[in-house]
DNA sequence: TGGAAGGTGTTTTCTAAATAACAGACTTAA
DNA sequence: TTAAGTCTGTTATTTAGAAAACACCTTCCA
């Protein structure tokens, strides 16, 4: 209930569930594949003409800058689409990395075929459209956040988002079912590792969260009170 | 030719042109409307269930932050879509302003009707999808830019983009056919007005551009040489 | 069993750019 | 024709956070 307050993203996508079984029947050419933790669906710089529909697991979408910093756009999950939507240019160069966090199942579809699929199944086209649109909105919010909020608040926000996506109830609140190094958390909020580290330690000292190198555990009521106080 | 080098956005959208005449015939319920300079299609905070298809002119999409700063996401033009894509929630609150820069012609369509349209005309659905996707990519690039490039370079980049969108050849290079105050330019690159002002003056001193309060005029070969030197 | 490699915690230094503040220029409309 | 409002140019001050640099602690292997 507390968490719901922060459920502002991807809301358009709610209510739609891909029917994977039906999809497999209707389009047997579409092959199900899977990858292990930290494997890449594709790398930045790769030429790629495929599109990937996530069936299960988490995919990190990130960009490596010339200066060697990584910037994470989004963590995608079931029903999301990544890859190439360009049917015009045959060797389209990817601008970002798509990496599995944990095990990931996905369908790989040639972009052309996907266009066919969309055209045939106009019911799908609308949900794909709204899903992409929701992601556009989410990145716009991220852009706003980096321009208006200090790192500390962005970290809080991100923790809520993560709790929502991967949280399971534990004694204190939510435990994140995902491995994230501090570096990855920093990439996710667009900040340097060292400041994120000290911020996390402050939070720990204040008792709003606890973590080991394997897991983060959030005491959400306490975190909310922090958020509210730092908003003013 | 020089300019083409910087044509990295909306490339997916190229090659598709809306056939507005046909659209009007097929869907007579869709009404053509127009607005004058600086009028709003909708305001941030408005409840809105319509979607707007731009027939001509330029629409600025921007967000006003709590601190009172404006941040511009994009300048949209012919064929672009703005507004609400949420058919689930009847009173969807807009997160941004959509404002006409100069005269704008557009079609206003109820979101539900648009869904129908997309479903009926599956050829359209693909181009709408790629157009939205291209915008997502563009904002991702913007996010990267704010994290990696100093204001000066972002200004250069923006000038090129503007030249591409609104430039007409003049004796020195490109003249922008658009009124933009320094504040608006600053909003576009996500920086404060004062630094943009001094940067623009530096450029003027170096002879790479000239401007009055009405118009900006870019000497593109000179600007490119600046860009290259500041990249290193 | 020891050392390499990867992750963490902390501090110190440094800088880009926000903020603030003001003066001049131009535009408008009373 | 003055006053008010808007835009521009510039400078001085302040600050968030990047960068760099370490020491420490795990884990994982040869």
Short mmCIF file of C-alpha atoms (C1' of nucleotides) in Angstrom, two decimals:
data_model
loop_
_atom_site.label_atom_id
_atom_site.label_comp_id
_atom_site.label_asym_id
_atom_site.label_seq_id
_atom_site.Cartn_x
_atom_site.Cartn_y
_atom_site.Cartn_z
CA UNK A 1 0.00 0.00 0.00
CA UNK A 2 2.80 2.37 0.78
CA UNK A 3 4.64 1.14 -2.20
CA UNK A 4 1.72 1.69 -4.53
CA UNK A 5 2.16 5.44 -4.12
CA UNK A 6 5.27 5.19 -6.26
CA UNK A 7 3.80 3.03 -8.97
CA UNK A 8 3.86 5.76 -11.55
CA UNK A 9 5.67 3.97 -14.31
CA UNK A 10 4.64 1.39 -16.80
CA UNK A 11 1.11 1.83 -15.65
CA UNK A 12 -0.05 1.90 -19.24
CA UNK A 13 1.36 -1.54 -19.68
CA UNK A 14 -0.60 -3.00 -16.84
CA UNK A 15 -3.60 -5.00 -17.75
CA UNK A 16 -1.97 -6.56 -20.74
CA UNK A 17 -0.42 -9.96 -20.61
CA UNK A 18 1.23 -11.60 -23.54
CA UNK A 19 -0.18 -15.00 -24.26
CA UNK A 20 3.06 -16.76 -24.96
CA UNK A 21 1.53 -20.18 -25.56
CA UNK A 22 -0.78 -18.83 -28.22
CA UNK A 23 2.07 -16.91 -29.77
CA UNK A 24 4.17 -20.04 -30.06
CA UNK A 25 1.30 -21.87 -31.70
CA UNK A 26 0.47 -19.13 -34.14
CA UNK A 27 4.02 -18.31 -35.06
CA UNK A 28 6.07 -21.48 -34.73
CA UNK A 29 9.01 -19.80 -36.42
CA UNK A 30 9.54 -17.72 -33.30
CA UNK A 31 12.14 -19.49 -31.20
CA UNK A 32 12.33 -19.36 -27.46
CA UNK A 33 15.84 -18.84 -26.14
CA UNK A 34 17.40 -18.29 -22.78
CA UNK A 35 20.49 -16.79 -21.26
CA UNK A 36 22.31 -16.96 -17.98
CA UNK A 37 23.13 -14.20 -15.57
CA UNK A 38 25.27 -11.42 -17.03
CA UNK A 39 25.06 -12.70 -20.58
CA UNK A 40 24.25 -10.22 -23.30
CA UNK A 41 21.30 -10.26 -25.65
CA UNK A 42 23.34 -7.82 -27.69
CA UNK A 43 26.18 -5.37 -27.23
CA UNK A 44 26.39 -1.71 -27.96
CA UNK A 45 27.95 -1.40 -31.39
CA UNK A 46 26.58 -4.73 -32.63
CA UNK A 47 24.80 -4.83 -35.91
CA UNK A 48 21.42 -6.30 -35.23
CA UNK A 49 18.17 -6.79 -37.07
CA UNK A 50 16.35 -8.74 -34.39
CA UNK A 51 13.97 -7.83 -31.73
CA UNK A 52 13.61 -9.56 -28.39
CA UNK A 53 10.43 -10.17 -26.48
CA UNK A 54 11.12 -10.97 -22.86
CA UNK A 55 9.23 -13.96 -21.50
CA UNK A 56 10.80 -13.97 -18.08
CA UNK A 57 13.66 -12.49 -16.09
CA UNK A 58 15.27 -9.08 -16.03
CA UNK A 59 17.16 -7.33 -18.80
CA UNK A 60 19.36 -4.32 -18.14
CA UNK A 61 19.50 -1.75 -20.89
CA UNK A 62 22.54 0.47 -20.60
CA UNK A 63 24.89 2.67 -22.54
CA UNK A 64 28.63 2.82 -22.16
CA UNK A 65 29.90 6.35 -22.63
CA UNK A 66 33.12 7.41 -24.30
CA UNK A 67 34.51 8.25 -20.88
CA UNK A 68 33.92 4.70 -19.75
CA UNK A 69 30.91 5.30 -17.57
CA UNK A 70 27.86 3.17 -17.81
CA UNK A 71 24.42 4.68 -17.75
CA UNK A 72 21.43 2.41 -17.26
CA UNK A 73 18.22 3.35 -19.02
CA UNK A 74 15.90 0.74 -17.67
CA UNK A 75 15.43 -2.69 -16.19
CA UNK A 76 13.02 -4.56 -18.37
CA UNK A 77 10.97 -7.59 -17.59
CA UNK A 78 8.23 -9.89 -18.83
CA UNK A 79 6.41 -8.53 -21.84
CA UNK A 80 8.92 -5.81 -22.64
CA UNK A 81 10.56 -5.48 -25.99
CA UNK A 82 14.18 -4.67 -26.77
CA UNK A 83 16.27 -4.61 -29.87
CA UNK A 84 15.95 -3.26 -33.33
CA UNK A 85 12.82 -1.75 -34.82
CA UNK A 86 14.51 -0.53 -37.97
CA UNK A 87 13.38 -2.42 -41.06
CA UNK A 88 14.79 0.18 -43.41
CA UNK A 89 18.44 -0.12 -42.55
CA UNK A 90 19.66 -3.71 -42.75
CA UNK A 91 22.69 -3.30 -40.53
CA UNK A 92 21.39 -1.13 -37.81
CA UNK A 93 23.99 -0.48 -35.10
CA UNK A 94 22.74 -0.84 -31.53
CA UNK A 95 23.28 2.12 -29.26
CA UNK A 96 23.10 0.23 -26.01
CA UNK A 97 23.81 -3.03 -24.23
CA UNK A 98 21.08 -5.46 -23.32
CA UNK A 99 22.25 -7.72 -20.55
CA UNK A 100 20.54 -10.44 -18.58
CA UNK A 101 20.39 -9.99 -14.81
CA UNK A 102 19.74 -13.47 -13.59
CA UNK A 103 18.28 -16.05 -15.94
CA UNK A 104 16.28 -14.69 -18.83
CA UNK A 105 13.87 -16.33 -21.25
CA UNK A 106 13.03 -14.51 -24.40
CA UNK A 107 11.81 -14.83 -27.95
CA UNK A 108 14.05 -13.60 -30.70
CA UNK A 109 12.22 -12.36 -33.75
CA UNK A 110 13.51 -10.78 -36.92
CA UNK A 111 12.33 -7.23 -37.06
CA UNK A 112 10.62 -7.79 -40.41
CA UNK A 113 8.73 -10.73 -39.03
CA UNK A 114 7.68 -8.68 -36.09
CA UNK A 115 6.27 -6.07 -38.39
CA UNK A 116 4.25 -8.84 -40.03
CA UNK A 117 3.11 -10.05 -36.67
CA UNK A 118 1.99 -6.58 -35.66
CA UNK A 119 0.18 -6.15 -38.94
CA UNK A 120 -1.61 -9.45 -38.66
CA UNK A 121 -2.49 -9.13 -35.01
CA UNK A 122 -3.68 -5.59 -34.67
CA UNK A 123 -4.73 -6.28 -31.10
CA UNK A 124 -1.06 -6.72 -30.24
CA UNK A 125 0.03 -3.57 -32.00
CA UNK A 126 -1.79 -1.36 -29.55
CA UNK A 127 -0.23 -2.91 -26.49
CA UNK A 128 3.22 -2.79 -28.00
CA UNK A 129 2.68 0.85 -28.79
CA UNK A 130 1.54 1.76 -25.30
CA UNK A 131 4.36 -0.24 -23.79
CA UNK A 132 6.99 1.62 -25.79
CA UNK A 133 5.24 4.90 -25.06
CA UNK A 134 5.32 4.14 -21.35
CA UNK A 135 9.04 3.60 -21.58
CA UNK A 136 9.47 6.90 -23.36
CA UNK A 137 7.63 8.57 -20.52
CA UNK A 138 9.74 6.79 -17.97
CA UNK A 139 12.94 8.05 -19.51
CA UNK A 140 11.55 11.55 -19.67
CA UNK A 141 10.95 11.29 -15.94
CA UNK A 142 14.50 10.11 -15.48
CA UNK A 143 15.73 13.12 -17.40
CA UNK A 144 13.68 15.41 -15.19
CA UNK A 145 14.96 13.68 -12.09
CA UNK A 146 18.62 14.12 -12.98
CA UNK A 147 17.97 17.79 -13.60
CA UNK A 148 16.02 18.45 -10.44
CA UNK A 149 16.88 15.98 -7.74
CA UNK A 150 20.11 15.42 -5.89
CA UNK A 151 21.65 11.98 -5.92
CA UNK A 152 20.26 11.12 -2.53
CA UNK A 153 16.67 11.49 -3.65
CA UNK A 154 17.29 9.67 -6.87
CA UNK A 155 18.63 6.77 -4.85
CA UNK A 156 15.52 6.72 -2.68
CA UNK A 157 13.30 6.77 -5.74
CA UNK A 158 15.26 3.98 -7.33
CA UNK A 159 15.04 1.85 -4.22
CA UNK A 160 11.28 2.18 -4.30
CA UNK A 161 11.17 1.26 -7.94
CA UNK A 162 13.34 -1.76 -7.31
CA UNK A 163 11.23 -2.79 -4.36
CA UNK A 164 8.23 -2.64 -6.60
CA UNK A 165 9.81 -4.65 -9.36
CA UNK A 166 11.76 -7.20 -7.38
CA UNK A 167 10.71 -6.80 -3.80
CA UNK A 168 9.39 -9.60 -1.66
CA UNK A 169 8.13 -9.02 1.80
CA UNK A 170 10.58 -9.72 4.56
CA UNK A 171 10.54 -8.86 8.24
CA UNK A 172 11.59 -5.24 7.84
CA UNK A 173 9.78 -4.43 4.61
CA UNK A 174 11.02 -5.43 1.22
CA UNK A 175 14.00 -7.54 0.28
CA UNK A 176 15.26 -7.15 -3.25
CA UNK A 177 15.53 -10.39 -5.14
CA UNK A 178 18.29 -9.12 -7.30
CA UNK A 179 22.04 -8.76 -7.11
CA UNK A 180 23.16 -5.23 -7.67
CA UNK A 181 26.62 -3.96 -6.97
CA UNK A 182 26.93 -0.40 -5.78
CA UNK A 183 28.37 0.42 -9.15
CA UNK A 184 25.26 -0.89 -10.86
CA UNK A 185 23.05 1.05 -8.52
CA UNK A 186 25.10 4.15 -9.29
CA UNK A 187 24.71 3.56 -13.04
CA UNK A 188 21.01 3.22 -12.51
CA UNK A 189 20.67 6.61 -10.87
CA UNK A 190 23.34 8.24 -13.00
CA UNK A 191 25.82 9.09 -10.29
CA UNK A 192 29.30 8.10 -9.19
CA UNK A 193 29.81 4.97 -7.15
CA UNK A 194 31.46 6.71 -4.24
CA UNK A 195 28.63 9.08 -3.44
CA UNK A 196 26.09 6.29 -3.73
CA UNK A 197 28.19 4.29 -1.32
CA UNK A 198 28.21 6.98 1.35
CA UNK A 199 24.52 7.66 0.85
CA UNK A 200 23.71 4.00 1.34
CA UNK A 201 25.77 3.97 4.49
CA UNK A 202 23.90 6.97 5.80
CA UNK A 203 20.66 5.15 5.16
CA UNK A 204 21.94 2.10 6.93
CA UNK A 205 22.98 4.20 9.92
CA UNK A 206 19.52 5.71 10.00
CA UNK A 207 18.06 2.24 10.00
CA UNK A 208 15.98 2.62 6.86
CA UNK A 209 17.72 -0.20 5.13
CA UNK A 210 20.15 -2.96 5.55
CA UNK A 211 22.34 -4.73 3.12
CA UNK A 212 25.08 -7.20 2.58
CA UNK A 213 26.90 -7.64 -0.67
CA UNK A 214 24.23 -10.08 -1.73
CA UNK A 215 21.07 -8.37 -0.82
CA UNK A 216 19.40 -5.08 -0.07
CA UNK A 217 16.58 -4.95 2.41
CA UNK A 218 14.38 -1.89 2.69
CA UNK A 219 12.41 -0.73 5.67
CA UNK A 220 9.84 1.09 3.63
CA UNK A 221 7.94 3.17 6.19
CA UNK A 222 11.25 4.53 7.44
CA UNK A 223 12.43 5.19 3.90
CA UNK A 224 9.24 7.06 3.10
CA UNK A 225 9.72 9.32 6.07
CA UNK A 226 13.19 10.10 4.79
CA UNK A 227 11.83 10.83 1.36
CA UNK A 228 9.22 13.19 2.66
CA UNK A 229 11.65 15.07 4.85
CA UNK A 230 14.19 15.50 2.09
CA UNK A 231 11.57 16.69 -0.39
CA UNK A 232 11.05 19.93 1.46
CA UNK B 1 26.31 17.55 -46.70
CA UNK B 2 28.01 18.72 -43.59
CA UNK B 3 24.71 18.84 -41.85
CA UNK B 4 23.76 15.33 -42.81
CA UNK B 5 26.46 14.03 -40.53
CA UNK B 6 24.32 15.03 -37.61
CA UNK B 7 21.10 13.51 -38.86
CA UNK B 8 21.02 10.82 -36.24
CA UNK B 9 17.55 11.32 -34.90
CA UNK B 10 14.15 10.38 -36.18
CA UNK B 11 15.83 8.48 -38.93
CA UNK B 12 13.40 5.64 -38.43
CA UNK B 13 10.60 8.01 -39.20
CA UNK B 14 12.00 9.02 -42.55
CA UNK B 15 10.39 7.48 -45.54
CA UNK B 16 6.94 7.68 -44.09
CA UNK B 17 4.58 10.48 -44.89
CA UNK B 18 1.09 10.74 -43.52
CA UNK B 19 -1.49 11.04 -46.23
CA UNK B 20 -3.62 13.65 -44.55
CA UNK B 21 -6.13 13.97 -47.42
CA UNK B 22 -6.86 10.28 -47.35
CA UNK B 23 -7.10 10.35 -43.59
CA UNK B 24 -9.69 13.11 -43.71
CA UNK B 25 -11.74 11.17 -46.23
CA UNK B 26 -11.57 7.89 -44.38
CA UNK B 27 -12.21 9.33 -40.96
CA UNK B 28 -14.34 12.43 -41.40
CA UNK B 29 -14.86 12.62 -37.65
CA UNK B 30 -11.28 13.70 -37.23
CA UNK B 31 -11.27 17.47 -37.11
CA UNK B 32 -8.44 19.67 -38.30
CA UNK B 33 -7.63 22.50 -35.91
CA UNK B 34 -4.99 25.17 -35.71
CA UNK B 35 -3.32 27.34 -33.13
CA UNK B 36 -1.27 30.50 -33.11
CA UNK B 37 2.23 31.06 -31.86
CA UNK B 38 2.69 30.28 -28.16
CA UNK B 39 -0.74 28.76 -27.72
CA UNK B 40 -0.98 25.49 -25.90
CA UNK B 41 -2.32 22.22 -27.21
CA UNK B 42 -2.48 21.24 -23.57
CA UNK B 43 -0.90 22.17 -20.27
CA UNK B 44 0.96 20.09 -17.77
CA UNK B 45 -1.58 19.03 -15.18
CA UNK B 46 -4.51 19.05 -17.60
CA UNK B 47 -6.74 16.07 -17.75
CA UNK B 48 -6.76 14.93 -21.31
CA UNK B 49 -7.99 11.96 -23.28
CA UNK B 50 -7.07 13.22 -26.74
CA UNK B 51 -4.18 12.69 -28.96
CA UNK B 52 -2.82 15.20 -31.45
CA UNK B 53 -1.39 14.46 -34.85
CA UNK B 54 0.66 17.38 -36.15
CA UNK B 55 -0.07 18.35 -39.72
CA UNK B 56 2.23 21.35 -39.86
CA UNK B 57 4.26 23.67 -37.65
CA UNK B 58 6.36 23.09 -34.56
CA UNK B 59 5.24 21.92 -31.15
CA UNK B 60 7.41 22.27 -28.10
CA UNK B 61 7.08 19.54 -25.50
CA UNK B 62 8.34 20.64 -22.12
CA UNK B 63 8.06 20.03 -18.42
CA UNK B 64 7.93 22.64 -15.71
CA UNK B 65 9.76 21.48 -12.61
CA UNK B 66 8.80 22.16 -9.03
CA UNK B 67 11.69 24.58 -8.80
CA UNK B 68 10.24 26.59 -11.65
CA UNK B 69 12.66 25.53 -14.34
CA UNK B 70 11.48 24.41 -17.70
CA UNK B 71 12.99 21.42 -19.41
CA UNK B 72 12.25 20.85 -23.06
CA UNK B 73 12.01 17.26 -24.25
CA UNK B 74 11.60 17.77 -27.95
CA UNK B 75 10.47 19.98 -30.77
CA UNK B 76 7.96 18.05 -32.79
CA UNK B 77 6.78 18.62 -36.30
CA UNK B 78 4.73 17.20 -39.17
CA UNK B 79 3.68 13.62 -38.60
CA UNK B 80 4.55 13.52 -34.93
CA UNK B 81 2.08 12.55 -32.27
CA UNK B 82 1.55 14.12 -28.87
CA UNK B 83 -0.99 13.73 -26.15
CA UNK B 84 -2.60 10.89 -24.34
CA UNK B 85 -2.26 7.23 -25.23
CA UNK B 86 -4.00 5.98 -22.13
CA UNK B 87 -7.36 4.42 -22.85
CA UNK B 88 -7.55 2.74 -19.47
CA UNK B 89 -7.61 5.78 -17.27
CA UNK B 90 -10.33 8.22 -18.33
CA UNK B 91 -8.85 11.30 -16.69
CA UNK B 92 -5.22 10.92 -17.46
CA UNK B 93 -3.15 13.85 -16.19
CA UNK B 94 -0.59 15.22 -18.63
CA UNK B 95 2.97 15.41 -17.41
CA UNK B 96 4.13 18.06 -19.83
CA UNK B 97 3.16 21.15 -21.80
CA UNK B 98 2.60 21.02 -25.53
CA UNK B 99 2.98 24.49 -26.96
CA UNK B 100 2.85 25.80 -30.51
CA UNK B 101 5.95 27.61 -31.75
CA UNK B 102 4.61 29.59 -34.66
CA UNK B 103 1.38 28.54 -36.32
CA UNK B 104 0.45 24.90 -35.94
CA UNK B 105 -2.10 22.75 -37.75
CA UNK B 106 -3.10 19.50 -36.17
CA UNK B 107 -5.75 16.84 -35.92
CA UNK B 108 -7.26 16.17 -32.55
CA UNK B 109 -8.43 12.62 -32.05
CA UNK B 110 -9.88 10.91 -29.04
CA UNK B 111 -7.47 8.28 -27.83
CA UNK B 112 -10.09 5.55 -28.16
CA UNK B 113 -10.77 6.51 -31.74
CA UNK B 114 -7.10 6.48 -32.43
CA UNK B 115 -6.87 2.97 -31.14
CA UNK B 116 -9.63 2.04 -33.56
CA UNK B 117 -7.79 3.77 -36.35
CA UNK B 118 -4.59 1.92 -35.59
CA UNK B 119 -6.45 -1.35 -35.43
CA UNK B 120 -8.20 -0.77 -38.74
CA UNK B 121 -5.20 0.55 -40.56
CA UNK B 122 -2.41 -1.76 -39.56
CA UNK B 123 -0.09 -0.09 -42.05
CA UNK B 124 -0.28 3.04 -39.93
CA UNK B 125 0.37 1.23 -36.68
CA UNK B 126 3.88 0.33 -37.69
CA UNK B 127 4.89 3.85 -38.56
CA UNK B 128 3.37 5.23 -35.40
CA UNK B 129 5.28 2.64 -33.44
CA UNK B 130 8.63 3.42 -35.07
CA UNK B 131 8.02 7.13 -34.70
CA UNK B 132 7.42 6.83 -30.96
CA UNK B 133 10.37 4.48 -30.67
CA UNK B 134 12.60 7.00 -32.42
CA UNK B 135 11.56 9.60 -29.91
CA UNK B 136 12.37 7.27 -27.07
CA UNK B 137 15.83 6.82 -28.54
CA UNK B 138 16.26 10.56 -28.93
CA UNK B 139 15.49 11.17 -25.29
CA UNK B 140 17.89 8.44 -24.29
CA UNK B 141 20.55 10.28 -26.27
CA UNK B 142 19.61 13.46 -24.49
CA UNK B 143 20.04 11.72 -21.17
CA UNK B 144 23.46 10.50 -22.21
CA UNK B 145 24.42 13.95 -23.41
CA UNK B 146 23.56 15.63 -20.13
CA UNK B 147 25.65 13.06 -18.30
CA UNK B 148 28.68 13.23 -20.55
CA UNK B 149 28.90 16.53 -22.35
CA UNK B 150 29.47 19.99 -20.94
CA UNK B 151 26.95 22.69 -21.72
CA UNK B 152 29.05 24.12 -24.52
CA UNK B 153 28.96 20.93 -26.55
CA UNK B 154 25.29 20.41 -25.91
CA UNK B 155 24.66 23.87 -27.29
CA UNK B 156 26.65 23.07 -30.43
CA UNK B 157 24.74 19.86 -30.91
CA UNK B 158 21.44 21.61 -30.42
CA UNK B 159 22.35 24.28 -32.94
CA UNK B 160 23.01 21.58 -35.50
CA UNK B 161 19.74 19.89 -34.75
CA UNK B 162 17.90 23.16 -35.07
CA UNK B 163 19.68 23.96 -38.32
CA UNK B 164 18.56 20.64 -39.62
CA UNK B 165 14.97 21.08 -38.56
CA UNK B 166 14.46 24.75 -39.28
CA UNK B 167 17.51 25.93 -41.18
CA UNK B 168 17.36 27.61 -44.54
CA UNK B 169 20.49 28.45 -46.45
CA UNK B 170 21.70 31.99 -46.06
CA UNK B 171 24.98 33.63 -46.97
CA UNK B 172 26.95 32.32 -43.98
CA UNK B 173 25.39 28.92 -43.68
CA UNK B 174 22.05 28.29 -42.06
CA UNK B 175 19.54 30.77 -40.71
CA UNK B 176 17.05 29.40 -38.24
CA UNK B 177 13.47 30.10 -39.14
CA UNK B 178 12.35 30.06 -35.58
CA UNK B 179 12.22 32.47 -32.69
CA UNK B 180 14.01 31.18 -29.67
CA UNK B 181 14.92 33.25 -26.66
CA UNK B 182 18.10 32.37 -24.86
CA UNK B 183 15.96 31.01 -22.10
CA UNK B 184 14.25 28.62 -24.49
CA UNK B 185 17.57 27.52 -25.89
CA UNK B 186 18.77 26.91 -22.37
CA UNK B 187 15.66 24.84 -21.59
CA UNK B 188 16.35 22.84 -24.71
CA UNK B 189 19.86 21.89 -23.65
CA UNK B 190 19.00 21.65 -19.97
CA UNK B 191 21.21 24.40 -18.66
CA UNK B 192 20.91 27.80 -17.06
CA UNK B 193 20.27 30.84 -19.21
CA UNK B 194 23.35 32.72 -18.10
CA UNK B 195 25.87 30.12 -19.15
CA UNK B 196 24.16 29.65 -22.48
CA UNK B 197 24.33 33.39 -22.97
CA UNK B 198 28.07 33.60 -22.43
CA UNK B 199 28.66 30.54 -24.58
CA UNK B 200 26.68 32.08 -27.40
CA UNK B 201 28.71 35.26 -27.08
CA UNK B 202 31.92 33.30 -27.28
CA UNK B 203 30.68 31.68 -30.46
CA UNK B 204 29.78 35.05 -31.88
CA UNK B 205 33.23 36.40 -31.06
CA UNK B 206 34.78 33.41 -32.80
CA UNK B 207 32.66 34.16 -35.83
CA UNK B 208 30.90 30.80 -35.94
CA UNK B 209 27.49 32.35 -35.62
CA UNK B 210 25.62 35.56 -35.55
CA UNK B 211 22.37 36.47 -34.00
CA UNK B 212 19.95 39.20 -33.16
CA UNK B 213 17.05 38.77 -30.83
CA UNK B 214 14.99 37.64 -33.80
CA UNK B 215 17.22 35.19 -35.53
CA UNK B 216 20.18 32.90 -35.20
CA UNK B 217 22.49 32.40 -38.14
CA UNK B 218 25.03 29.61 -38.14
CA UNK B 219 28.26 29.42 -40.07
CA UNK B 220 28.30 25.67 -40.17
CA UNK B 221 31.83 24.82 -41.37
CA UNK B 222 33.20 27.04 -38.64
CA UNK B 223 30.89 25.50 -36.06
CA UNK B 224 31.96 22.03 -37.08
CA UNK B 225 35.60 22.90 -36.57
CA UNK B 226 34.71 24.08 -33.08
CA UNK B 227 32.85 20.89 -32.40
CA UNK B 228 35.74 18.73 -33.49
CA UNK B 229 38.28 20.64 -31.45
CA UNK B 230 36.16 20.54 -28.30
CA UNK B 231 35.52 16.83 -28.64
CA UNK B 232 39.10 15.95 -27.89
"C1'" DT C 1 47.91 -20.33 1.13
"C1'" DG C 2 48.72 -16.71 -1.09
"C1'" DG C 3 47.78 -13.49 -4.23
"C1'" DA C 4 44.89 -11.59 -7.73
"C1'" DA C 5 40.47 -9.62 -8.63
"C1'" DG C 6 36.36 -7.57 -7.49
"C1'" DG C 7 33.59 -5.11 -4.37
"C1'" DT C 8 33.17 -1.62 -0.39
"C1'" DG C 9 33.96 2.58 2.73
"C1'" DT C 10 35.97 7.04 3.19
"C1'" DT C 11 38.40 11.24 2.51
"C1'" DT C 12 40.51 14.89 -0.12
"C1'" DT C 13 40.71 17.73 -4.13
"C1'" DC C 14 38.81 20.07 -7.83
"C1'" DT C 15 35.60 21.95 -11.18
"C1'" DA C 16 31.48 22.79 -13.96
"C1'" DA C 17 27.72 25.04 -13.64
"C1'" DA C 18 23.80 26.75 -10.79
"C1'" DT C 19 22.46 30.88 -8.46
"C1'" DA C 20 22.12 35.56 -7.67
"C1'" DA C 21 22.45 40.00 -8.77
"C1'" DC C 22 22.71 43.91 -11.61
"C1'" DA C 23 23.07 47.05 -15.68
"C1'" DG C 24 21.96 47.90 -20.28
"C1'" DA C 25 18.93 47.36 -24.44
"C1'" DC C 26 14.77 46.82 -26.70
"C1'" DT C 27 9.71 46.61 -26.91
"C1'" DT C 28 5.03 47.70 -25.50
"C1'" DA C 29 1.31 50.10 -24.09
"C1'" DA C 30 -0.70 54.17 -20.90
"C1'" DT D 1 8.05 59.92 -22.91
"C1'" DT D 2 7.74 57.57 -19.22
"C1'" DA D 3 7.20 53.62 -17.06
"C1'" DA D 4 6.88 48.59 -17.03
"C1'" DG D 5 8.09 44.38 -18.84
"C1'" DT D 6 11.07 41.35 -21.29
"C1'" DC D 7 15.36 39.96 -23.06
"C1'" DT D 8 20.46 40.12 -22.95
"C1'" DG D 9 25.37 40.36 -21.15
"C1'" DT D 10 28.47 39.86 -17.38
"C1'" DT D 11 30.49 39.01 -13.06
"C1'" DA D 12 30.99 37.14 -8.15
"C1'" DT D 13 29.65 33.44 -5.07
"C1'" DT D 14 28.53 28.92 -3.87
"C1'" DT D 15 27.90 24.06 -4.18
"C1'" DA D 16 26.95 19.36 -5.61
"C1'" DG D 17 29.15 15.90 -7.02
"C1'" DA D 18 32.90 13.87 -10.08
"C1'" DA D 19 37.56 12.07 -9.75
"C1'" DA D 20 41.29 10.13 -7.61
"C1'" DA D 21 43.34 7.64 -4.27
"C1'" DC D 22 43.57 4.41 -0.47
"C1'" DA D 23 42.80 0.76 2.86
"C1'" DC D 24 40.02 -2.97 3.69
"C1'" DC D 25 37.40 -7.07 2.97
"C1'" DT D 26 35.70 -10.85 0.53
"C1'" DT D 27 35.84 -14.64 -2.93
"C1'" DC D 28 37.93 -17.39 -5.94
"C1'" DC D 29 41.40 -19.69 -8.05
"C1'" DA D 30 46.21 -21.74 -9.10
#
